[in-house]
Each structure stands twice: as C-alpha cells, then as structure tokens.
C-alpha cells in the first residue's frame, strides 16, 4: 500500500507568525520544497526526500484553492452551503457550522433543522437561511410517519441541487425518526453528486448505516476521538491503534470505500485510503465544545472550492490533478480552524469560546491569503535592495576605477 505522509506540522503557530519564518516558508514554497515521505509496503523502496515546508503546505493549499473576490462574480458563486442539523437539544452546533462557512467566504449558508430549533437559530443570526422542516418522533404520529418523511425529503430536494456542499450532523441529535429522514437526505445528496461532510450525530447515523457513505468519494467524515473509536470498532472490528495510526486510518478509509476521513485530535490526520496527510499546526489548548462544528463548516467551503479549482481548465500544474479535492478541503479547513483557535487563545486565553474562534476565522484567513502578497512584496523589495546595492557597488566601482 502506498501512502504519502506530507506532514504539515508547524510546532508553534507563534513561530509561523514571525515574518522571518514566513519569508523562509515562502522561499521554500516558491522553490517547490515540501516534506514528503512516501512509504511503500511489500518490500517497496522507501523513498524519502524532505525539505520540510511545515505549515506552508496547508497555507499553500488554502491560497491555491481560494477563489479571488472577482467583481464579475454574482451572489452564490463563492459557495452555497447547507447544514442539516439542529434539534430541541442542540442549536449552537448547526449555527457554528453554518456561520463559519459564511465567515470563511461562502455566499449563502442554510440550516435545515427542527421547528423547535429554527426560531432559536434564526435569532442567532439574520445571515443564515433557516428551514424548520425536520421532525423528531415526539411530534409525529405513527400513522403519519411515511407522509411526514416524504414531505421532509421533498422540501430538502427543492433546494439540494443548489448547494455546493452539505454538512450533516452538527447538533442533529439521535432521534430515530429524524435520523431515518436524514439518511434519505444523505442519499439524495449522493445522487446529486454534492460533497457531504458528516460530523457529530451524523457520524452516529452512518456508523450504524455504512451503506449511506460506502463508495462515495464526495463524502468526508470528521470524527473526534470518540466517534473515530466507534467507527474503527464497527468497520475494522478492532480497537484504535495509535502505534500505527496512519495505516489504520488509511485502512479504515479504504474499508468504507472512497471516503475521506479527517480524524480530529492533537494532530489532525486526513486520509482517502491512498494518502495520509497530517495537520499539527498548534491550535489552542482550550477544548471548548463547538470547535468541531466550526471545522465541519470550514471543510465544506474549502472542499467545494478545491473541487471547483481542480475542475477548472487552467488550474496550475503545481496542484497535481491526482489530488483529491476532499483531502485538500480537509487540510485547509483543519489548518484554518487551528490557526484561528490559536489567535483567539492569544487574546482570550482560558476564557476562549467557540464564538471567539469564529471571529478569528476571517482575520487569520486574510492574514494567510494576504501574506502571500506581502511575501511577494518582500521578495521584490529584497531584489530591489540587492539591485540598489549592486548598482551602488557598480557605481562606486565606476567611481573608484572608471572604465575609461
Ligand atoms: N453548543 C452546541 O450546540 C454543541 C453541540 N454539539 C453537538 O452535540 C452532539 C454530541 O456531540 P459530542 O461531541 O458531545 O458527543 P461525543 O459522543 O463525541 O462525546 C460525548 C462525550 O465524550 C467525551 N469526550 C469528548 N472528546 C473526548 C476525548 N477526546 N477523550 C475522551 N472523552 C471525550 C465528552 O465528555 C463528550 O461530551 C453532536 O451532535 C454535536 O454536534 C457539540 O458539537 C458541541 C457544541
Ligand atoms: N488535543 C488537541 N490539541 C490541539 N487541537 C486539538 C486537540 N483535540 C482536538 N483539536 C482540534 O480541535 C478541533 C475540534 O476537535 P474536537 O475533538 O474537539 O471535535 P468535536 O469533539 O467534534 O468538537 P465539537 O465540540 O464541536 O463536537 C479539531 O480541528 C482538532 O484539530
Ligand atoms: Mg463534534
């Protein structure tokens, strides 16, 4: 089995914020340097060449796939995301996922939730388009279940084609009737070839109904420690083995078939069964609830952008066409969340909340996107400086010993 570990590890985000370090990364990146360890099993040659780029890979991915804010674009072209989640018990998670998508750059963000949750989520933000159409068992009579289920599906179907990516699970809860309807929604998205991020209770659903995602290359699972453990036990029939985390993750993705898995943890591991990428940019020591929800919304936006980027005719050769847009979107989403968490923690320390991290998404992100421009400016200044010195040197040489 052949997988690539392009370890994207930045030990300390502070380091990355230093201009010297960023310049080095920019120079390494522009030299095409990257850290790549290819492990080949079965006696294959282990190839390793490394000129480590560290966090630049993740930043490079973000820069490559992020669409320019082109004045010719119209509303929606930068992305339309839908979150399927939100019930009596949870209203924060779908909000976190949906608003994060907008903060990163999607134009429209929808939430499909239960009636109880809808009024609450609408009150959080006018920017979200909230559809109160999901139902939980307590509000549906047994003899109405088939009709209500068909109605829910019909309502979602009206919108489905418009979305560039959907997120299933944040704050979904575990009500059997609701989960059954959401299973049909996942199938609908798959038929419409819409990338689908599965998080939170959506993972509870698909872990028990793997056929919902089996063989779907547009599905991205984003399990936390518990959710990953449940997946491994169900699919691989064994315990999580961190001694061989890469191989086990890769094997899990292959066993389910075609999916991309973003295993959240101290280091985020991302695999589609062919490659394994690692994002270990130091984020924040705060483990407040909701950060995984931000991540799911972020991955949704970046994956749809990566898919668009790779499908355009003039995409740059440096982004190998063999790359999986769902993997790229996961790398970018993970890196941005961790950088934003780090920035929020710098400001708020122990009182950092998920809402503080959401506020930093845009700030941190524009820093990354703009830093390329500042690095280019810096390079130009350096070249100009060198030319001036050279000119001065020439000039002084002319002074010192004139040619004629
Ligand atoms: N404000 C909100 O509305 C939030 C709602 N959420 C939703 O809550 C539902 C359940 O999510 P949970 O993450 O709580 O469910 P999990 O089943 O993932 O976790 C259940 C419990 O496991 C423990 N746990 C979590 N991470 C652990 C780790 N690394 N090691 C050991 N134990 C750990 C925690 O006590 C956690 O409450 C999901 O639908 C989720 O989207 C969460 O996203 C958090 C925020
Ligand atoms: N120990 C850690 N150190 C640094 N970052 C971490 C650590 N654990 C998780 N993270 C990061 O925090 C983010 C959320 O991971 P987490 O495991 O909290 O997800 P979650 O439990 O689904 O969150 P939520 O509360 O939103 O459901 C991930 O992007 C991950 O990279
Ligand atoms: Mg979660």
GROMACS .gro file of C-alpha atoms and ligand atoms in nm:
model
  481
    1UNK     CA    1   0.000   0.000   0.000
    2UNK     CA    2   0.140   0.331  -0.090
    3UNK     CA    3   0.061   0.642   0.102
    4UNK     CA    4   0.216   0.980   0.125
    5UNK     CA    5   0.276   1.150   0.451
    6UNK     CA    6   0.320   1.510   0.363
    7UNK     CA    7   0.346   1.612   0.719
    8UNK     CA    8   0.214   1.956   0.764
    9UNK     CA    9   0.341   2.024   1.105
   10UNK     CA   10   0.406   2.357   1.249
   11UNK     CA   11   0.524   2.316   1.605
   12UNK     CA   12   0.431   2.661   1.719
   13UNK     CA   13   0.197   2.900   1.545
   14UNK     CA   14   0.380   3.193   1.705
   15UNK     CA   15   0.685   3.091   1.510
   16UNK     CA   16   0.480   3.097   1.196
   17UNK     CA   17   0.365   3.448   1.267
   18UNK     CA   18   0.724   3.571   1.265
   19UNK     CA   19   0.798   3.743   0.936
   20UNK     CA   20   1.139   3.580   0.906
   21UNK     CA   21   0.988   3.237   0.938
   22UNK     CA   22   0.711   3.324   0.692
   23UNK     CA   23   0.967   3.453   0.444
   24UNK     CA   24   1.159   3.129   0.471
   25UNK     CA   25   0.843   2.930   0.418
   26UNK     CA   26   0.757   3.143   0.118
   27UNK     CA   27   1.104   3.093  -0.029
   28UNK     CA   28   1.090   2.718   0.038
   29UNK     CA   29   0.747   2.702  -0.110
   30UNK     CA   30   0.843   2.901  -0.415
   31UNK     CA   31   1.141   2.667  -0.454
   32UNK     CA   32   0.882   2.394  -0.462
   33UNK     CA   33   1.012   2.245  -0.141
   34UNK     CA   34   0.783   2.018   0.051
   35UNK     CA   35   0.805   1.749   0.301
   36UNK     CA   36   0.710   1.423   0.153
   37UNK     CA   37   0.766   1.078   0.291
   38UNK     CA   38   0.636   0.801   0.070
   39UNK     CA   39   0.602   0.471   0.246
   40UNK     CA   40   0.576   0.167   0.020
   41UNK     CA   41   0.486  -0.164   0.173
   42UNK     CA   42   0.568  -0.512   0.046
   43UNK     CA   43   0.939  -0.459   0.003
   44UNK     CA   44   0.881  -0.145  -0.193
   45UNK     CA   45   1.159   0.110  -0.180
   46UNK     CA   46   1.106   0.361   0.098
   47UNK     CA   47   1.160   0.695  -0.065
   48UNK     CA   48   1.209   0.993   0.148
   49UNK     CA   49   1.308   1.335   0.037
   50UNK     CA   50   1.249   1.615   0.268
   51UNK     CA   51   1.291   1.983   0.259
   52UNK     CA   52   1.033   2.048   0.522
   53UNK     CA   53   0.784   2.318   0.444
   54UNK     CA   54   0.589   2.268   0.761
   55UNK     CA   55   0.278   2.484   0.773
   56UNK     CA   56   0.336   2.633   0.431
   57UNK     CA   57   0.171   2.330   0.266
   58UNK     CA   58  -0.157   2.400   0.442
   59UNK     CA   59  -0.126   2.772   0.369
   60UNK     CA   60  -0.029   2.693   0.013
   61UNK     CA   61  -0.336   2.474  -0.025
   62UNK     CA   62  -0.558   2.750   0.113
   63UNK     CA   63  -0.411   3.005  -0.124
   64UNK     CA   64  -0.435   2.777  -0.425
   65UNK     CA   65  -0.800   2.680  -0.381
   66UNK     CA   66  -0.944   3.008  -0.251
   67UNK     CA   67  -1.128   3.191  -0.531
   68UNK     CA   68  -1.031   3.555  -0.589
   69UNK     CA   69  -1.302   3.807  -0.492
   70UNK     CA   70  -1.359   3.885  -0.858
   71UNK     CA   71  -1.605   4.176  -0.919
   72UNK     CA   72  -1.763   3.975  -1.201
   73UNK     CA   73  -1.885   3.705  -0.960
   74UNK     CA   74  -2.252   3.706  -0.863
   75UNK     CA   75  -2.416   3.604  -0.534
   76UNK     CA   76  -2.372   3.236  -0.464
   77UNK     CA   77  -2.073   3.174  -0.689
   78UNK     CA   78  -1.835   3.175  -0.394
   79UNK     CA   79  -2.030   2.890  -0.246
   80UNK     CA   80  -2.367   2.779  -0.110
   81UNK     CA   81  -2.356   2.551   0.193
   82UNK     CA   82  -2.632   2.375   0.385
   83UNK     CA   83  -2.612   2.234   0.738
   84UNK     CA   84  -2.851   1.951   0.823
   85UNK     CA   85  -2.871   1.968   1.198
   86UNK     CA   86  -3.032   2.140   1.495
   87UNK     CA   87  -3.290   1.990   1.726
   88UNK     CA   88  -3.458   2.060   2.062
   89UNK     CA   89  -3.139   1.971   2.246
   90UNK     CA   90  -2.875   2.141   2.031
   91UNK     CA   91  -2.894   2.473   1.849
   92UNK     CA   92  -2.537   2.600   1.884
   93UNK     CA   93  -2.363   2.337   1.673
   94UNK     CA   94  -2.554   2.399   1.346
   95UNK     CA   95  -2.510   2.773   1.399
   96UNK     CA   96  -2.133   2.733   1.450
   97UNK     CA   97  -2.100   2.523   1.134
   98UNK     CA   98  -2.320   2.748   0.917
   99UNK     CA   99  -2.180   3.083   1.026
  100UNK     CA  100  -1.822   2.956   0.994
  101UNK     CA  101  -1.890   2.876   0.629
  102UNK     CA  102  -2.003   3.236   0.573
  103UNK     CA  103  -1.712   3.382   0.769
  104UNK     CA  104  -1.466   3.193   0.552
  105UNK     CA  105  -1.624   3.311   0.231
  106UNK     CA  106  -1.931   3.118   0.124
  107UNK     CA  107  -2.203   3.349  -0.006
  108UNK     CA  108  -2.504   3.164   0.132
  109UNK     CA  109  -2.545   2.934   0.430
  110UNK     CA  110  -2.863   2.737   0.501
  111UNK     CA  111  -2.966   2.536   0.806
  112UNK     CA  112  -3.225   2.257   0.785
  113UNK     CA  113  -3.340   2.184   1.141
  114UNK     CA  114  -3.645   2.101   1.351
  115UNK     CA  115  -3.916   2.359   1.422
  116UNK     CA  116  -3.807   2.388   1.787
  117UNK     CA  117  -3.452   2.473   1.688
  118UNK     CA  118  -3.539   2.702   1.396
  119UNK     CA  119  -3.661   3.006   1.591
  120UNK     CA  120  -3.357   2.986   1.817
  121UNK     CA  121  -3.106   2.960   1.533
  122UNK     CA  122  -3.279   3.237   1.340
  123UNK     CA  123  -3.237   3.454   1.647
  124UNK     CA  124  -2.863   3.397   1.646
  125UNK     CA  125  -2.809   3.549   1.305
  126UNK     CA  126  -3.006   3.705   1.017
  127UNK     CA  127  -2.733   3.590   0.780
  128UNK     CA  128  -2.846   3.227   0.797
  129UNK     CA  129  -3.136   3.092   0.593
  130UNK     CA  130  -3.309   2.858   0.838
  131UNK     CA  131  -3.559   2.593   0.720
  132UNK     CA  132  -3.773   2.450   1.005
  133UNK     CA  133  -3.858   2.124   0.832
  134UNK     CA  134  -3.702   1.832   1.019
  135UNK     CA  135  -3.922   1.640   1.264
  136UNK     CA  136  -3.848   1.438   1.577
  137UNK     CA  137  -4.053   1.133   1.681
  138UNK     CA  138  -4.235   1.313   1.961
  139UNK     CA  139  -4.412   1.540   1.711
  140UNK     CA  140  -4.515   1.271   1.457
  141UNK     CA  141  -4.793   1.013   1.496
  142UNK     CA  142  -4.701   0.659   1.389
  143UNK     CA  143  -4.961   0.659   1.111
  144UNK     CA  144  -4.817   0.988   0.974
  145UNK     CA  145  -4.452   0.886   0.963
  146UNK     CA  146  -4.442   0.786   0.595
  147UNK     CA  147  -4.618   1.105   0.483
  148UNK     CA  148  -4.408   1.333   0.702
  149UNK     CA  149  -4.089   1.162   0.590
  150UNK     CA  150  -4.181   1.211   0.223
  151UNK     CA  151  -4.268   1.576   0.291
  152UNK     CA  152  -3.933   1.644   0.463
  153UNK     CA  153  -3.745   1.484   0.175
  154UNK     CA  154  -3.948   1.682  -0.080
  155UNK     CA  155  -3.871   2.008   0.098
  156UNK     CA  156  -3.496   1.940   0.102
  157UNK     CA  157  -3.500   1.814  -0.258
  158UNK     CA  158  -3.628   2.155  -0.374
  159UNK     CA  159  -3.302   2.310  -0.254
  160UNK     CA  160  -3.049   2.028  -0.282
  161UNK     CA  161  -2.926   2.093  -0.638
  162UNK     CA  162  -2.827   2.449  -0.547
  163UNK     CA  163  -2.576   2.353  -0.280
  164UNK     CA  164  -2.203   2.317  -0.335
  165UNK     CA  165  -2.165   2.114  -0.018
  166UNK     CA  166  -2.380   1.996   0.271
  167UNK     CA  167  -2.282   1.927   0.632
  168UNK     CA  168  -2.482   1.654   0.805
  169UNK     CA  169  -2.479   1.616   1.181
  170UNK     CA  170  -2.395   1.922   1.390
  171UNK     CA  171  -2.650   1.923   1.670
  172UNK     CA  172  -2.863   1.665   1.488
  173UNK     CA  173  -2.939   1.461   1.798
  174UNK     CA  174  -3.014   1.089   1.787
  175UNK     CA  175  -3.392   1.071   1.743
  176UNK     CA  176  -3.463   0.757   1.533
  177UNK     CA  177  -3.728   0.914   1.307
  178UNK     CA  178  -3.517   1.222   1.245
  179UNK     CA  179  -3.208   1.013   1.167
  180UNK     CA  180  -3.407   0.799   0.927
  181UNK     CA  181  -3.512   1.107   0.729
  182UNK     CA  182  -3.157   1.239   0.733
  183UNK     CA  183  -3.035   0.907   0.592
  184UNK     CA  184  -3.257   0.971   0.289
  185UNK     CA  185  -3.117   1.324   0.263
  186UNK     CA  186  -2.761   1.183   0.252
  187UNK     CA  187  -2.868   0.951  -0.030
  188UNK     CA  188  -3.026   1.245  -0.212
  189UNK     CA  189  -2.702   1.446  -0.189
  190UNK     CA  190  -2.505   1.149  -0.314
  191UNK     CA  191  -2.736   1.107  -0.617
  192UNK     CA  192  -2.696   1.480  -0.687
  193UNK     CA  193  -2.314   1.440  -0.660
  194UNK     CA  194  -2.292   1.700  -0.385
  195UNK     CA  195  -1.994   1.682  -0.145
  196UNK     CA  196  -2.117   1.580   0.200
  197UNK     CA  197  -1.937   1.639   0.530
  198UNK     CA  198  -2.058   1.401   0.801
  199UNK     CA  199  -1.998   1.518   1.160
  200UNK     CA  200  -2.140   1.491   1.510
  201UNK     CA  201  -2.452   1.278   1.528
  202UNK     CA  202  -2.435   1.231   1.153
  203UNK     CA  203  -2.140   1.003   1.231
  204UNK     CA  204  -2.357   0.816   1.482
  205UNK     CA  205  -2.603   0.760   1.193
  206UNK     CA  206  -2.354   0.649   0.926
  207UNK     CA  207  -2.156   0.431   1.167
  208UNK     CA  208  -2.473   0.225   1.202
  209UNK     CA  209  -2.564   0.254   0.832
  210UNK     CA  210  -2.235   0.247   0.643
  211UNK     CA  211  -2.402   0.194   0.307
  212UNK     CA  212  -2.504   0.561   0.325
  213UNK     CA  213  -2.142   0.662   0.253
  214UNK     CA  214  -1.981   0.340   0.122
  215UNK     CA  215  -1.804   0.411  -0.210
  216UNK     CA  216  -1.890   0.782  -0.204
  217UNK     CA  217  -1.576   0.978  -0.296
  218UNK     CA  218  -1.758   1.303  -0.215
  219UNK     CA  219  -1.816   1.204   0.149
  220UNK     CA  220  -1.590   1.344   0.423
  221UNK     CA  221  -1.617   1.201   0.773
  222UNK     CA  222  -1.483   1.422   1.054
  223UNK     CA  223  -1.478   1.204   1.367
  224UNK     CA  224  -1.348   1.319   1.704
  225UNK     CA  225  -1.179   1.072   1.939
  226UNK     CA  226  -1.499   0.900   2.044
  227UNK     CA  227  -1.657   0.896   1.701
  228UNK     CA  228  -1.336   0.758   1.549
  229UNK     CA  229  -1.320   0.484   1.810
  230UNK     CA  230  -1.677   0.382   1.733
  231UNK     CA  231  -1.603   0.378   1.357
  232UNK     CA  232  -1.287   0.165   1.394
  233UNK     CA  233  -1.463  -0.083   1.620
  234UNK     CA  234  -1.756  -0.113   1.379
  235UNK     CA  235  -1.567  -0.126   1.049
  236UNK     CA  236  -1.228  -0.280   1.136
  237UNK     CA  237  -1.360  -0.484   1.428
  238UNK     CA  238  -1.063  -0.386   1.643
  239UNK     CA  239  -0.950  -0.119   1.884
  240UNK     CA  240  -0.786   0.212   1.785
  241UNK     CA  241  -0.412   0.152   1.750
  242UNK     CA  242  -0.211   0.470   1.773
  243UNK     CA  243   0.110   0.278   1.717
  244UNK     CA  244   0.010   0.255   1.355
  245UNK     CA  245  -0.232   0.546   1.329
  246UNK     CA  246  -0.159   0.626   0.964
  247UNK     CA  247  -0.206   0.271   0.840
  248UNK     CA  248  -0.519   0.215   1.048
  249UNK     CA  249  -0.678   0.539   0.926
  250UNK     CA  250  -0.590   0.462   0.567
  251UNK     CA  251  -0.725   0.111   0.605
  252UNK     CA  252  -1.049   0.244   0.757
  253UNK     CA  253  -1.100   0.483   0.464
  254UNK     CA  254  -1.035   0.200   0.218
  255UNK     CA  255  -1.263  -0.041   0.403
  256UNK     CA  256  -1.554   0.201   0.395
  257UNK     CA  257  -1.457   0.275   0.036
  258UNK     CA  258  -1.382   0.603  -0.136
  259UNK     CA  259  -1.449   0.832   0.160
  260UNK     CA  260  -1.213   1.089   0.306
  261UNK     CA  261  -1.170   1.076   0.683
  262UNK     CA  262  -1.044   1.370   0.890
  263UNK     CA  263  -0.950   1.218   1.224
  264UNK     CA  264  -0.959   1.505   1.474
  265UNK     CA  265  -0.720   1.517   1.764
  266UNK     CA  266  -0.398   1.672   1.890
  267UNK     CA  267  -0.285   1.621   1.532
  268UNK     CA  268  -0.547   1.601   1.261
  269UNK     CA  269  -0.492   1.308   1.024
  270UNK     CA  270  -0.656   1.309   0.683
  271UNK     CA  271  -0.681   1.007   0.454
  272UNK     CA  272  -0.877   0.894   0.149
  273UNK     CA  273  -0.721   0.548   0.167
  274UNK     CA  274  -0.444   0.641  -0.078
  275UNK     CA  275  -0.256   0.916   0.103
  276UNK     CA  276  -0.231   1.025   0.465
  277UNK     CA  277  -0.181   1.395   0.545
  278UNK     CA  278  -0.116   1.539   0.886
  279UNK     CA  279  -0.205   1.885   1.017
  280UNK     CA  280  -0.044   1.952   1.352
  281UNK     CA  281  -0.030   2.331   1.349
  282UNK     CA  282  -0.051   2.418   1.717
  283UNK     CA  283  -0.404   2.549   1.771
  284UNK     CA  284  -0.523   2.612   2.122
  285UNK     CA  285  -0.513   2.422   2.449
  286UNK     CA  286  -0.879   2.513   2.504
  287UNK     CA  287  -1.117   2.224   2.432
  288UNK     CA  288  -1.446   2.412   2.448
  289UNK     CA  289  -1.737   2.247   2.267
  290UNK     CA  290  -1.815   2.361   1.914
  291UNK     CA  291  -1.469   2.364   1.754
  292UNK     CA  292  -1.552   2.051   1.558
  293UNK     CA  293  -1.863   2.225   1.430
  294UNK     CA  294  -1.654   2.516   1.303
  295UNK     CA  295  -1.431   2.262   1.133
  296UNK     CA  296  -1.721   2.092   0.956
  297UNK     CA  297  -1.842   2.423   0.809
  298UNK     CA  298  -1.486   2.516   0.707
  299UNK     CA  299  -1.420   2.183   0.539
  300UNK     CA  300  -1.747   2.219   0.347
  301UNK     CA  301  -1.641   2.553   0.196
  302UNK     CA  302  -1.283   2.457   0.121
  303UNK     CA  303  -1.378   2.121  -0.032
  304UNK     CA  304  -1.625   2.284  -0.270
  305UNK     CA  305  -1.361   2.543  -0.363
  306UNK     CA  306  -1.097   2.273  -0.414
  307UNK     CA  307  -1.336   2.075  -0.632
  308UNK     CA  308  -1.403   2.383  -0.844
  309UNK     CA  309  -1.033   2.473  -0.857
  310UNK     CA  310  -0.927   2.128  -0.977
  311UNK     CA  311  -1.209   2.110  -1.229
  312UNK     CA  312  -1.119   2.441  -1.396
  313UNK     CA  313  -0.921   2.406  -1.717
  314UNK     CA  314  -0.640   2.639  -1.615
  315UNK     CA  315  -0.564   2.504  -1.275
  316UNK     CA  316  -0.192   2.527  -1.207
  317UNK     CA  317   0.013   2.215  -1.263
  318UNK     CA  318   0.164   2.250  -0.917
  319UNK     CA  319  -0.167   2.121  -0.780
  320UNK     CA  320  -0.141   1.764  -0.908
  321UNK     CA  321  -0.464   1.672  -1.084
  322UNK     CA  322  -0.450   1.340  -0.899
  323UNK     CA  323  -0.507   1.525  -0.570
  324UNK     CA  324  -0.842   1.460  -0.406
  325UNK     CA  325  -1.035   1.788  -0.354
  326UNK     CA  326  -1.198   1.641  -0.044
  327UNK     CA  327  -0.849   1.585   0.104
  328UNK     CA  328  -0.739   1.939   0.009
  329UNK     CA  329  -1.053   2.087   0.163
  330UNK     CA  330  -0.993   1.890   0.483
  331UNK     CA  331  -0.632   2.008   0.507
  332UNK     CA  332  -0.733   2.370   0.454
  333UNK     CA  333  -1.028   2.351   0.694
  334UNK     CA  334  -0.821   2.190   0.967
  335UNK     CA  335  -0.532   2.434   0.932
  336UNK     CA  336  -0.753   2.742   0.936
  337UNK     CA  337  -0.950   2.629   1.240
  338UNK     CA  338  -0.631   2.564   1.431
  339UNK     CA  339  -0.477   2.897   1.333
  340UNK     CA  340  -0.797   3.082   1.427
  341UNK     CA  341  -0.810   2.894   1.759
  342UNK     CA  342  -0.452   2.995   1.825
  343UNK     CA  343  -0.529   3.360   1.753
  344UNK     CA  344  -0.840   3.353   1.971
  345UNK     CA  345  -0.644   3.192   2.255
  346UNK     CA  346  -0.373   3.459   2.229
  347UNK     CA  347  -0.645   3.715   2.302
  348UNK     CA  348  -0.880   3.532   2.538
  349UNK     CA  349  -0.670   3.257   2.699
  350UNK     CA  350  -0.874   3.030   2.930
  351UNK     CA  351  -1.198   3.218   2.855
  352UNK     CA  352  -1.172   3.145   2.479
  353UNK     CA  353  -1.510   3.039   2.343
  354UNK     CA  354  -1.607   2.892   2.007
  355UNK     CA  355  -1.763   3.226   1.916
  356UNK     CA  356  -1.422   3.392   1.972
  357UNK     CA  357  -1.263   3.143   1.733
  358UNK     CA  358  -1.532   3.211   1.472
  359UNK     CA  359  -1.450   3.582   1.496
  360UNK     CA  360  -1.087   3.499   1.417
  361UNK     CA  361  -1.161   3.288   1.109
  362UNK     CA  362  -1.171   3.588   0.876
  363UNK     CA  363  -0.885   3.774   1.042
  364UNK     CA  364  -0.648   3.476   1.042
  365UNK     CA  365  -0.756   3.375   0.695
  366UNK     CA  366  -0.699   3.711   0.532
  367UNK     CA  367  -0.358   3.719   0.703
  368UNK     CA  368  -0.273   3.394   0.527
  369UNK     CA  369  -0.412   3.499   0.190
  370UNK     CA  370  -0.258   3.844   0.215
  371UNK     CA  371   0.072   3.717   0.345
  372UNK     CA  372   0.149   3.575   0.002
  373UNK     CA  373   0.115   3.926  -0.136
  374UNK     CA  374   0.332   4.065   0.144
  375UNK     CA  375   0.587   3.789   0.083
  376UNK     CA  376   0.591   3.873  -0.287
  377UNK     CA  377   0.627   4.240  -0.196
  378UNK     CA  378   0.904   4.146   0.041
  379UNK     CA  379   1.087   3.947  -0.227
  380UNK     CA  380   1.053   4.241  -0.469
  381UNK     CA  381   1.191   4.476  -0.203
  382UNK     CA  382   1.480   4.241  -0.138
  383UNK     CA  383   1.553   4.212  -0.510
  384UNK     CA  384   1.527   4.591  -0.541
  385UNK     CA  385   1.757   4.626  -0.239
  386UNK     CA  386   2.008   4.386  -0.395
  387UNK     CA  387   1.990   4.573  -0.726
  388UNK     CA  388   2.047   4.904  -0.544
  389UNK     CA  389   2.344   4.762  -0.359
  390UNK     CA  390   2.472   4.615  -0.683
  391UNK     CA  391   2.416   4.945  -0.858
  392UNK     CA  392   2.583   5.133  -0.573
  393UNK     CA  393   2.860   4.882  -0.584
  394UNK     CA  394   2.894   4.923  -0.962
  395UNK     CA  395   2.857   5.293  -0.928
  396UNK     CA  396   3.117   5.310  -0.656
  397UNK     CA  397   3.340   5.080  -0.859
  398UNK     CA  398   3.296   5.319  -1.151
  399UNK     CA  399   3.395   5.595  -0.913
  400UNK     CA  400   3.683   5.402  -0.786
  401UNK     CA  401   3.817   5.279  -1.109
  402UNK     CA  402   3.633   5.429  -1.410
  403UNK     CA  403   3.609   5.208  -1.713
  404UNK     CA  404   3.766   5.475  -1.939
  405LIG     N1  405  -2.332   2.416   2.154
  405LIG     C1  406  -2.381   2.309   2.089
  405LIG     O1  407  -2.496   2.303   2.047
  405LIG     C2  408  -2.289   2.193   2.066
  405LIG     C3  409  -2.345   2.076   2.025
  405LIG     N2  410  -2.269   1.968   1.993
  405LIG     C4  411  -2.337   1.850   1.940
  405LIG     O2  412  -2.351   1.758   2.046
  405LIG     C5  413  -2.374   1.630   1.989
  405LIG     C6  414  -2.289   1.533   2.064
  405LIG     O3  415  -2.151   1.575   2.041
  405LIG     P1  416  -2.040   1.533   2.148
  405LIG     O4  417  -1.907   1.572   2.093
  405LIG     O5  418  -2.074   1.583   2.282
  405LIG     O6  419  -2.057   1.374   2.150
  405LIG     P2  420  -1.944   1.265   2.163
  405LIG     O7  421  -2.015   1.136   2.164
  405LIG     O8  422  -1.839   1.287   2.063
  405LIG     O9  423  -1.877   1.296   2.303
  405LIG     C7  424  -1.955   1.266   2.418
  405LIG     C8  425  -1.867   1.295   2.535
  405LIG    O10  426  -1.742   1.226   2.521
  405LIG     C9  427  -1.644   1.300   2.592
  405LIG     N3  428  -1.528   1.325   2.505
  405LIG    C10  429  -1.522   1.410   2.404
  405LIG     N4  430  -1.399   1.412   2.350
  405LIG    C11  431  -1.326   1.322   2.423
  405LIG    C12  432  -1.191   1.279   2.419
  405LIG     N5  433  -1.103   1.333   2.332
  405LIG     N6  434  -1.149   1.186   2.506
  405LIG    C13  435  -1.235   1.135   2.595
  405LIG     N7  436  -1.363   1.172   2.607
  405LIG    C14  437  -1.408   1.266   2.522
  405LIG    C15  438  -1.704   1.434   2.627
  405LIG    O11  439  -1.739   1.433   2.762
  405LIG    C16  440  -1.827   1.440   2.538
  405LIG    O12  441  -1.933   1.519   2.589
  405LIG    C17  442  -2.334   1.640   1.842
  405LIG    O13  443  -2.447   1.648   1.759
  405LIG    C18  444  -2.261   1.771   1.838
  405LIG    O14  445  -2.268   1.834   1.709
  405LIG    C19  446  -2.125   1.970   2.004
  405LIG    O15  447  -2.075   1.994   1.875
  405LIG    C20  448  -2.074   2.077   2.098
  405LIG    C21  449  -2.142   2.209   2.085
  406LIG     N1  450  -0.557   1.791   2.197
  406LIG     C1  451  -0.574   1.880   2.097
  406LIG     N2  452  -0.481   1.974   2.075
  406LIG     C2  453  -0.497   2.064   1.975
  406LIG     N3  454  -0.605   2.067   1.892
  406LIG     C3  455  -0.699   1.975   1.912
  406LIG     C4  456  -0.691   1.876   2.014
  406LIG     N4  457  -0.801   1.797   2.007
  406LIG     C5  458  -0.874   1.846   1.905
  406LIG     N5  459  -0.814   1.952   1.849
  406LIG     C6  460  -0.864   2.030   1.736
  406LIG     O1  461  -0.988   2.086   1.772
  406LIG     C7  462  -1.084   2.070   1.666
  406LIG     C8  463  -1.208   2.005   1.722
  406LIG     O2  464  -1.174   1.876   1.766
  406LIG     P1  465  -1.270   1.805   1.872
  406LIG     O3  466  -1.209   1.672   1.901
  406LIG     O4  467  -1.300   1.898   1.983
  406LIG     O5  468  -1.403   1.786   1.783
  406LIG     P2  469  -1.551   1.764   1.840
  406LIG     O6  470  -1.550   1.687   1.967
  406LIG     O7  471  -1.630   1.712   1.726
  406LIG     O8  472  -1.595   1.914   1.870
  406LIG     P3  473  -1.747   1.962   1.895
  406LIG     O9  474  -1.750   2.002   2.039
  406LIG    O10  475  -1.765   2.075   1.802
  406LIG    O11  476  -1.833   1.845   1.863
  406LIG     C9  477  -1.021   1.983   1.561
  406LIG    O12  478  -0.997   2.059   1.444
  406LIG    C10  479  -0.887   1.942   1.618
  406LIG    O13  480  -0.784   1.969   1.526
  407LIG    MG1  481  -1.827   1.712   1.718
   0.00000   0.00000   0.00000
